[in-house]
Tab-separated table of C-alpha atoms and ligand atoms in Angstrom:
chain	number	residue	atom	x	y	z
L	1127	MET	CA	-20.974	1.298	18.179
L	1128	ILE	CA	-16.694	2.783	18.362
L	1129	LYS	CA	-15.537	3.932	14.848
L	1130	LYS	CA	-12.589	1.928	13.269
L	1131	ARG	CA	-9.183	3.693	12.865
L	1132	ASN	CA	-7.128	4.132	10.158
L	1133	ILE	CA	-4.020	2.641	10.129
L	1134	ALA	CA	-0.965	5.460	8.670
L	1135	LEU	CA	1.969	3.520	7.206
L	1136	VAL	CA	5.205	6.497	7.564
L	1137	GLY	CA	8.938	5.384	7.370
L	1138	PHE	CA	10.796	6.883	4.280
L	1139	MET	CA	10.822	7.178	0.835
L	1140	GLY	CA	11.006	3.464	-1.450
L	1141	CYS	CA	10.335	1.731	1.865
L	1142	GLY	CA	7.136	0.397	0.762
L	1143	LYS	CA	4.727	1.906	1.824
L	1144	SER	CA	2.363	1.912	-0.778
L	1145	THR	CA	3.381	-1.200	-1.933
L	1146	ILE	CA	2.427	-2.911	1.421
L	1147	GLY	CA	-0.314	-0.830	2.066
L	1148	LYS	CA	-2.099	-1.262	-1.482
L	1149	ILE	CA	-1.771	-5.275	-0.024
L	1150	ILE	CA	-2.493	-5.022	3.291
L	1151	SER	CA	-6.220	-2.464	2.876
L	1152	ASP	CA	-6.803	-5.810	0.255
L	1153	ARG	CA	-6.309	-8.320	3.248
L	1154	VAL	CA	-8.374	-6.344	5.555
L	1155	SER	CA	-11.336	-5.024	3.149
L	1156	ALA	CA	-10.384	-1.032	4.527
L	1157	ASP	CA	-9.898	1.227	2.013
L	1158	PHE	CA	-6.113	2.732	0.629
L	1159	ILE	CA	-4.684	6.038	0.344
L	1160	ASP	CA	-1.624	7.464	-0.815
L	1161	THR	CA	-1.418	10.570	-0.157
L	1162	ASP	CA	1.170	11.107	-2.932
L	1163	THR	CA	-1.259	9.624	-5.420
L	1164	VAL	CA	-4.244	11.819	-4.073
L	1165	ILE	CA	-2.469	14.892	-4.365
L	1166	GLU	CA	-1.365	14.459	-7.996
L	1167	LYS	CA	-4.663	13.476	-9.166
L	1168	ASN	CA	-5.986	16.480	-7.558
L	1169	THR	CA	-3.601	18.796	-8.833
L	1170	GLY	CA	-3.163	16.822	-12.509
L	1171	MET	CA	-0.094	16.969	-12.176
L	1172	SER	CA	3.513	14.396	-11.193
L	1173	ILE	CA	5.352	15.515	-7.208
L	1174	ASN	CA	7.716	15.837	-9.141
L	1175	SER	CA	6.354	19.094	-12.602
L	1176	ILE	CA	4.794	20.337	-8.535
L	1177	PHE	CA	7.803	20.630	-7.377
L	1178	ASP	CA	8.996	22.031	-10.372
L	1179	SER	CA	6.480	24.367	-11.069
L	1180	TYR	CA	5.565	25.262	-7.423
L	1181	GLY	CA	8.575	24.002	-5.089
L	1182	GLU	CA	8.005	22.396	-1.638
L	1183	ASP	CA	6.178	24.256	0.122
L	1184	TYR	CA	3.434	24.122	-1.803
L	1185	PHE	CA	3.453	20.353	-2.569
L	1186	ARG	CA	3.209	20.129	1.349
L	1187	LYS	CA	0.564	22.575	2.337
L	1188	LEU	CA	-1.364	20.286	-0.010
L	1189	GLU	CA	0.097	17.012	1.676
L	1190	ARG	CA	-1.125	19.398	5.364
L	1191	ASN	CA	-4.369	19.874	3.893
L	1192	LEU	CA	-4.819	16.124	3.087
L	1193	CYS	CA	-3.996	14.428	5.937
L	1194	LYS	CA	-6.534	16.834	8.055
L	1195	LEU	CA	-9.102	15.573	5.162
L	1196	ILE	CA	-8.223	12.031	6.043
L	1197	ALA	CA	-8.970	12.040	9.170
L	1198	LEU	CA	-12.618	12.137	8.905
L	1199	TYR	CA	-13.084	8.912	6.781
L	1200	PRO	CA	-11.470	6.479	9.089
L	1201	PRO	CA	-11.278	2.607	8.017
L	1202	LEU	CA	-8.024	3.744	6.046
L	1203	ILE	CA	-5.283	2.230	5.208
L	1204	ILE	CA	-3.046	5.404	4.437
L	1205	ALA	CA	0.833	4.876	2.579
L	1206	THR	CA	1.902	8.529	3.410
L	1207	GLY	CA	4.754	10.940	1.217
L	1208	GLY	CA	7.385	10.418	3.437
L	1209	GLY	CA	8.360	13.885	4.849
L	1210	VAL	CA	5.301	14.012	5.870
L	1211	ILE	CA	5.908	14.204	9.381
L	1212	LYS	CA	7.846	17.553	9.155
L	1213	ASN	CA	4.768	19.427	10.401
L	1214	GLU	CA	3.220	18.297	13.594
L	1215	ALA	CA	-0.474	18.621	11.954
L	1216	ASN	CA	0.172	15.769	10.456
L	1217	VAL	CA	1.008	14.100	13.436
L	1218	GLU	CA	-1.654	15.126	14.949
L	1219	ASN	CA	-4.292	14.607	12.380
L	1220	LEU	CA	-2.834	11.382	12.022
L	1221	LYS	CA	-3.066	10.202	15.608
L	1222	HIS	CA	-6.429	11.210	16.005
L	1223	SER	CA	-7.758	9.657	13.714
L	1224	GLY	CA	-5.969	6.239	14.179
L	1225	VAL	CA	-2.523	4.827	14.696
L	1226	ILE	CA	1.308	5.854	12.687
L	1227	VAL	CA	3.051	3.039	11.942
L	1228	TYR	CA	7.118	3.025	11.097
L	1229	LEU	CA	8.202	1.092	8.564
L	1230	LYS	CA	11.803	1.482	9.500
L	1231	SER	CA	14.181	0.415	6.355
L	1232	THR	CA	17.617	0.889	5.891
L	1233	PRO	CA	19.729	2.878	3.458
L	1234	GLU	CA	20.657	-0.172	1.204
L	1235	ARG	CA	17.280	-1.505	1.021
L	1236	ILE	CA	16.121	1.346	0.097
L	1237	TYR	CA	18.740	2.586	-2.457
L	1238	ARG	CA	17.913	-1.098	-4.247
L	1239	ASN	CA	14.027	-0.122	-4.591
L	1240	ILE	CA	14.959	3.791	-5.514
L	1241	SER	CA	18.115	3.892	-7.687
L	1242	HIS	CA	16.785	3.821	-10.680
L	1243	ASP	CA	13.350	5.535	-9.846
L	1244	ASN	CA	13.549	9.064	-10.782
L	1245	THR	CA	10.418	10.194	-9.415
L	1246	ARG	CA	11.336	11.518	-6.130
L	1247	PRO	CA	12.032	15.268	-6.890
L	1248	LEU	CA	14.190	15.027	-3.248
L	1249	LEU	CA	17.102	12.554	-4.572
L	1250	ALA	CA	17.191	14.441	-7.674
L	1251	ASN	CA	20.550	16.920	-8.779
L	1252	THR	CA	22.611	14.216	-6.406
L	1253	GLN	CA	25.749	13.279	-7.988
L	1254	ASP	CA	25.673	10.416	-5.532
L	1255	LYS	CA	21.612	8.539	-4.187
L	1256	TYR	CA	22.785	7.274	-1.957
L	1257	ALA	CA	25.001	9.634	0.797
L	1258	LYS	CA	21.869	11.726	-0.704
L	1259	ILE	CA	19.263	9.036	1.496
L	1260	LYS	CA	21.988	7.977	3.929
L	1261	GLU	CA	21.946	12.138	5.214
L	1262	LEU	CA	17.998	12.657	4.882
L	1263	LEU	CA	17.165	9.405	6.866
L	1264	GLU	CA	20.081	10.416	9.708
L	1265	GLN	CA	17.943	13.663	9.508
L	1266	ARG	CA	13.973	12.098	9.943
L	1267	THR	CA	14.211	9.115	12.228
L	1268	PRO	CA	14.425	10.848	15.066
L	1269	LEU	CA	10.784	12.115	13.913
L	1270	TYR	CA	9.728	8.725	12.246
L	1271	GLU	CA	10.388	7.427	15.548
L	1272	ALA	CA	9.130	9.995	17.987
L	1273	CYS	CA	5.501	10.090	16.236
L	1274	ALA	CA	5.428	6.665	15.904
L	1275	ASP	CA	2.792	4.345	17.703
L	1276	TYR	CA	4.152	0.751	16.037
L	1277	THR	CA	7.482	-0.060	14.878
L	1278	VAL	CA	7.953	-3.143	12.041
L	1279	ASP	CA	11.376	-3.141	11.238
L	1280	ILE	CA	11.039	-4.422	7.350
L	1281	SER	CA	14.444	-3.845	6.010
L	1282	MET	CA	15.138	-7.928	6.932
L	1283	LEU	CA	11.337	-8.714	5.953
L	1284	ARG	CA	9.971	-9.593	2.590
L	1285	ILE	CA	6.773	-7.919	0.856
L	1286	GLU	CA	4.202	-10.846	3.062
L	1287	GLU	CA	5.412	-10.746	5.997
L	1288	SER	CA	5.730	-7.043	6.754
L	1289	VAL	CA	2.070	-7.191	5.180
L	1290	GLN	CA	1.313	-9.944	7.571
L	1291	MET	CA	2.732	-7.721	11.574
L	1292	VAL	CA	1.017	-4.746	10.014
L	1293	SER	CA	-2.544	-6.388	8.873
L	1294	ARG	CA	-2.243	-7.990	12.517
L	1295	LEU	CA	-2.424	-4.878	13.988
L	1296	TYR	CA	-4.771	-3.488	12.312
L	1297	TYR	CA	-7.731	-6.314	13.680
L	1298	GLU	CA	-6.123	-6.111	17.288
L	1299	ILE	CA	-6.723	-1.943	16.753
L	1300	ASN	CA	-10.540	-2.558	15.358
L	1301	GLY	CA	-10.380	-5.705	16.853
G	1989	LIG	C1	8.980	12.670	0.150
G	1989	LIG	C2	8.649	11.172	-0.270
G	1989	LIG	C3	7.640	10.734	-1.190
G	1989	LIG	C4	6.904	12.534	-1.640
G	1989	LIG	C5	7.551	14.013	-1.814
G	1989	LIG	C6	8.415	14.054	-0.874
G	1989	LIG	C7	9.282	12.988	0.832
G	1989	LIG	O1	6.940	10.210	-1.062
G	1989	LIG	O2	6.012	12.512	-1.070
G	1989	LIG	O3	8.346	13.604	-3.493
G	1989	LIG	O4	9.727	14.398	1.580
G	1989	LIG	O5	10.508	12.307	1.970
G	1989	LIG	P1	7.698	8.712	-0.811
G	1989	LIG	O6	7.558	8.254	0.066
G	1989	LIG	O7	6.198	7.877	-1.054
G	1989	LIG	O8	8.441	8.075	-1.739
């Protein structure tokens, strides 16, 4: 029997990976994994505290280990952290077990989603959150685009529309 494949959602912080991923997983009856949530559960610490106490590199190591592990348990719907694409091994592992779907959004929409959220260490300690989002998004867009098997521009879509598009992909891939 052919093994079903994972769908890994990548995209910038606050674009909606977790919200959309959870609904898709219910819709297609696949398990859902949010890598940040798993890291928080495993360490008993918030992402902010991990960055504060141990630094970003340590967080990236936990993220790398987890990407390796989840590749072994398809079919999953995976909401990744926005920086997962910075590491080639993560991309390889995610591709090995499934397809990568880039949820593309605009800095304006992302800012609207997370302007009042203080759970993102990379956006803390900045005077101008919008400028920081724009800068990081510009840096990362080539990486998101390079790794994506599919890109869904969700910037003008309602959540339900995004869910339907990605769920359709899931069925195309997994039959
Ligand atoms: C990060 C995104 C966050 C989280 C961490 C680092 C990033 O996840 O993994 O704060 O580098 O973009 P979300 O994309 O779920 O916010």
